[in-house]
XYZ file of C-alpha atoms in Angstrom:
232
model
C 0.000 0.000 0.000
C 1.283 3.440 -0.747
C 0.495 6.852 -1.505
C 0.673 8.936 -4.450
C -0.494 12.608 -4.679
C -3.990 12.319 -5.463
C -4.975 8.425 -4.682
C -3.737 5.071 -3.047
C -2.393 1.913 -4.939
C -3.078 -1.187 -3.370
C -1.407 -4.623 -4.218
C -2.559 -7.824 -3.885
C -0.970 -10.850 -3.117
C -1.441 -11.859 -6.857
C 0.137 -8.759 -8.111
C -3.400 -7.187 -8.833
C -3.267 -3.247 -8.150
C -6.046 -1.446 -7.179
C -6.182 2.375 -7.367
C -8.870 4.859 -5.176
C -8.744 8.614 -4.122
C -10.139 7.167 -0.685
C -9.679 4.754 1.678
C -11.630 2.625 4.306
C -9.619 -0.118 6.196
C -12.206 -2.510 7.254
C -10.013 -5.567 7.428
C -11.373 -7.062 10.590
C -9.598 -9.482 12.979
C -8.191 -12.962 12.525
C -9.416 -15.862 14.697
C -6.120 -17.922 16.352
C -7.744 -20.832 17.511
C -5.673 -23.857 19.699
C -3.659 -26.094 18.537
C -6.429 -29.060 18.183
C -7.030 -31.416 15.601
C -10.492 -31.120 13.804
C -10.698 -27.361 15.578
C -10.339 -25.603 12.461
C -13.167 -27.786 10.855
C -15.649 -27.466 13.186
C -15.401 -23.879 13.984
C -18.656 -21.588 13.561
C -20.274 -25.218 13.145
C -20.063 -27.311 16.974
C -17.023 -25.358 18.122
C -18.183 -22.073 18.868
C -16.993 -19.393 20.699
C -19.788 -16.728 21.198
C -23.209 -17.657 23.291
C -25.075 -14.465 21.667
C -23.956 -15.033 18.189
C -24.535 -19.278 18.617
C -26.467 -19.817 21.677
C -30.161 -20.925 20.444
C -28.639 -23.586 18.197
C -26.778 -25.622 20.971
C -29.161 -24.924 23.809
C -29.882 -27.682 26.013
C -27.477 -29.794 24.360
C -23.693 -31.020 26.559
C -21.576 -28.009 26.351
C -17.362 -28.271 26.783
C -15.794 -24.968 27.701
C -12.198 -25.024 26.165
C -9.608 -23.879 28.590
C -6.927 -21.659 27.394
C -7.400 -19.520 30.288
C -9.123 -19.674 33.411
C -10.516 -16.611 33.356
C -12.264 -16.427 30.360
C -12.834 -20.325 30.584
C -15.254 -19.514 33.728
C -16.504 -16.447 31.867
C -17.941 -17.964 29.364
C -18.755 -21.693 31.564
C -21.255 -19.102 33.141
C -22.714 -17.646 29.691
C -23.476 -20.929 28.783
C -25.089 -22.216 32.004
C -28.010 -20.006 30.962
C -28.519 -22.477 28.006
C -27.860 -25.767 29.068
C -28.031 -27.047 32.812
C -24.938 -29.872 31.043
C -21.962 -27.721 30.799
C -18.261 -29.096 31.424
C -14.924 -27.334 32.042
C -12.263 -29.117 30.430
C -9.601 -27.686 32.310
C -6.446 -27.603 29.220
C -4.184 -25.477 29.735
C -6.176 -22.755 31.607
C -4.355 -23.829 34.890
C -5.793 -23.463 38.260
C -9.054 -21.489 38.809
C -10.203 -19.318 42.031
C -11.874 -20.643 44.857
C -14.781 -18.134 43.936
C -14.804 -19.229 40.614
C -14.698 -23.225 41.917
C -17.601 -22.015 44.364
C -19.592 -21.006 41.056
C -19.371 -23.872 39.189
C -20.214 -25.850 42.016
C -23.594 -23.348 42.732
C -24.528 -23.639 39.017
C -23.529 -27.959 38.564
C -21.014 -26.839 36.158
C -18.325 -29.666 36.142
C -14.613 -29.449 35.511
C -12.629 -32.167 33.966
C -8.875 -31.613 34.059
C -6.457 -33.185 31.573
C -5.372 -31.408 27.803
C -7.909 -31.863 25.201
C -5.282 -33.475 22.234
C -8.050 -33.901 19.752
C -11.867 -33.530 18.919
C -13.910 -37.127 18.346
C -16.183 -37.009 15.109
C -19.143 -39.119 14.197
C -21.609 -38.640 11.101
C -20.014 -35.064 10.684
C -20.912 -34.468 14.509
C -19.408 -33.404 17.633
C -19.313 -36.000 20.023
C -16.759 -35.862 22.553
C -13.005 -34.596 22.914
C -9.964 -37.296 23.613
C -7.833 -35.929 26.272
C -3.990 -36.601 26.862
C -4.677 -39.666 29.392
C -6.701 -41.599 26.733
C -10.509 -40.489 28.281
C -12.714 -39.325 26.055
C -15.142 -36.837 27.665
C -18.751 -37.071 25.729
C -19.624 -33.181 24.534
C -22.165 -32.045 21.581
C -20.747 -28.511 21.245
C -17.560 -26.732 22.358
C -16.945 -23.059 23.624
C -13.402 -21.946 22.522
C -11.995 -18.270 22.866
C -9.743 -17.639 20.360
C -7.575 -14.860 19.831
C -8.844 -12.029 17.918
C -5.776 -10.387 16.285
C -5.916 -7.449 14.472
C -4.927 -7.293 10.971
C -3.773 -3.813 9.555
C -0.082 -5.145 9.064
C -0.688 -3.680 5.137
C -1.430 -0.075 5.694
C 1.158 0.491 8.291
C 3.442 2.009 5.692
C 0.691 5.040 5.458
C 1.893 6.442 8.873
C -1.253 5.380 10.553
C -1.606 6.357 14.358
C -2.315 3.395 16.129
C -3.204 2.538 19.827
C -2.657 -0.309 22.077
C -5.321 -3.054 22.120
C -8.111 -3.023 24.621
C -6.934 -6.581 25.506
C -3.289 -6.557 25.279
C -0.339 -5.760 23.372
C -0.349 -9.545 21.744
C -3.541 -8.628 19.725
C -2.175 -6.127 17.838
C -2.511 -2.636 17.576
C -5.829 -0.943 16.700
C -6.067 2.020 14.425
C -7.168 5.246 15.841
C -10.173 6.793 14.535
C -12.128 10.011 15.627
C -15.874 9.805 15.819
C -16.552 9.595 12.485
C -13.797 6.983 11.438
C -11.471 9.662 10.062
C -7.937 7.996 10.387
C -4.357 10.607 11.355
C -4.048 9.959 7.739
C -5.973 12.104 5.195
C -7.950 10.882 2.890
C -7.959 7.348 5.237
C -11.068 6.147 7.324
C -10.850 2.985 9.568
C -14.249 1.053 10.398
C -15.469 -2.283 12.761
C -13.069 -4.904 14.517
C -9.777 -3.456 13.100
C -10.665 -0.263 15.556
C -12.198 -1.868 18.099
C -12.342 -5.483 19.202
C -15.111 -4.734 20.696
C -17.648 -3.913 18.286
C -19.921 -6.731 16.745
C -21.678 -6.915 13.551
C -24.329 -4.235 13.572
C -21.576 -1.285 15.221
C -18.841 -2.462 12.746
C -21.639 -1.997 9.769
C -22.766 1.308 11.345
C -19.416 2.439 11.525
C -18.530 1.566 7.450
C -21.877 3.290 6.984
C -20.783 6.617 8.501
C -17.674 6.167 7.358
C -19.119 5.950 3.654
C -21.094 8.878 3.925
C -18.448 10.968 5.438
C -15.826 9.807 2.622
C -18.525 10.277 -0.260
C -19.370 14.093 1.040
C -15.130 14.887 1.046
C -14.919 13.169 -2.346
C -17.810 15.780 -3.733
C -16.541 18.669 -1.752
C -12.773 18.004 -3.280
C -14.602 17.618 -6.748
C -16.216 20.999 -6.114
C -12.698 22.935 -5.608
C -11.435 21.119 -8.714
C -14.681 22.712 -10.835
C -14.409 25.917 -9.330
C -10.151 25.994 -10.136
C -10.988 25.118 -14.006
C -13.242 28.535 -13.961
């Protein structure tokens, strides 16, 4: 990505180039899931990692909550007691957990099952259980997993972007700093959804390439206006 006077040139990995008198990074985040066998292949389908976004379809069925750490392992243990009353903690690498957060699962009948998960156990294209590292295999039907959302603006840091720390740490990346309407440090640059803020979902990171749109669209005509007006 670079800059000329008046416009941006892109390239693509395939050597495609792509020119634009604006520009809206919208690139998102990338999903860094464990280490697992069959993790990859079953993600967004059993293996899910968000109880708003996945919830309804895995209600009441035997829920594993993948420990990579403990605290978001009881975090989300808790989100998905509210839609099953079968939820296990398989313990992983998430190492020890609180005696408050012990006292919970024990409140809610949330089990925990130590020993690292090496590999998921498939039937008929279905979840059915994960093996762990002493040969059990513990029987689940769906899988909480919290991956790690990095950001992905690695491309347009040659612009001279400002960029801030992550919400959640400096191992996620840096986010790209925006104003209230998306406007980057850059001119001529706007920045909308996950690659600003991790913590935006789907309806804020479309509202935000909305704005962003408009906002873009109205300089585009205003800088068309001053060209007119310096040809008269």
């Amino acid at each position: 990505m670079r800059r000329d006077d008046d416009a941006f040139t892109l390239t693509t990995a395939d050597g495609t180039i792509v020119r634009g008198r604006r520009l809206l990074i919208a690139t998102g985040t990338a999903d860094e899931l464990p280490p697992i066998p069959g993790l990859w292949e079953r993600f967004g389908r059993d293996a899910l990692h968000c109880p708003y976004c996945h919830g309804w379809e895995v209600q009441d069925r035997v829920i594993g909550v993948l420990g990579t750490n403990a605290e978001a392992a009881a975090h989300q243990a808790q989100l998905f007691r509210q839609l099953s009353d079968r939820v296990v903690v398989l313990r992983n690498t998430a190492g020890a957990f609180t005696a408050e957060q012990e006292a919970a699962f024990a409140a809610r009948g949330i089990q925990v099952v130590d020993g690292v998960v090496e590999r998921l156990e498939i039937a008929d294209d279905r979840l059915v259980g994960v093996r762990l590292d002493d040969g059990r295999t513990v029987p689940v039907e769906a899988l909480a997993v919290a991956p790690v959302n990095r950001v992905r603006a690695e491309a347009f840091t040659g612009l001279g972007l400002h960029t801030r720390p992550h919400p959640r740490g400096a191992e996620f990346g840096d986010a790209i700093g925006v104003d209230e309407l998306g406007a980057t440090s850059v001119p001529g640059v706007w920045a909308a959804g996950d690659v600003t803020n991790l913590r935006t979902q789907v309806l804020q990171a479309a509202a935000a390439g909305s704005m962003a749109g408009a906002i873009m669209n109205a300089d585009l005509v205003q800088e068309d206006v001053g060209r007119a007006l310096a040809k008269r």
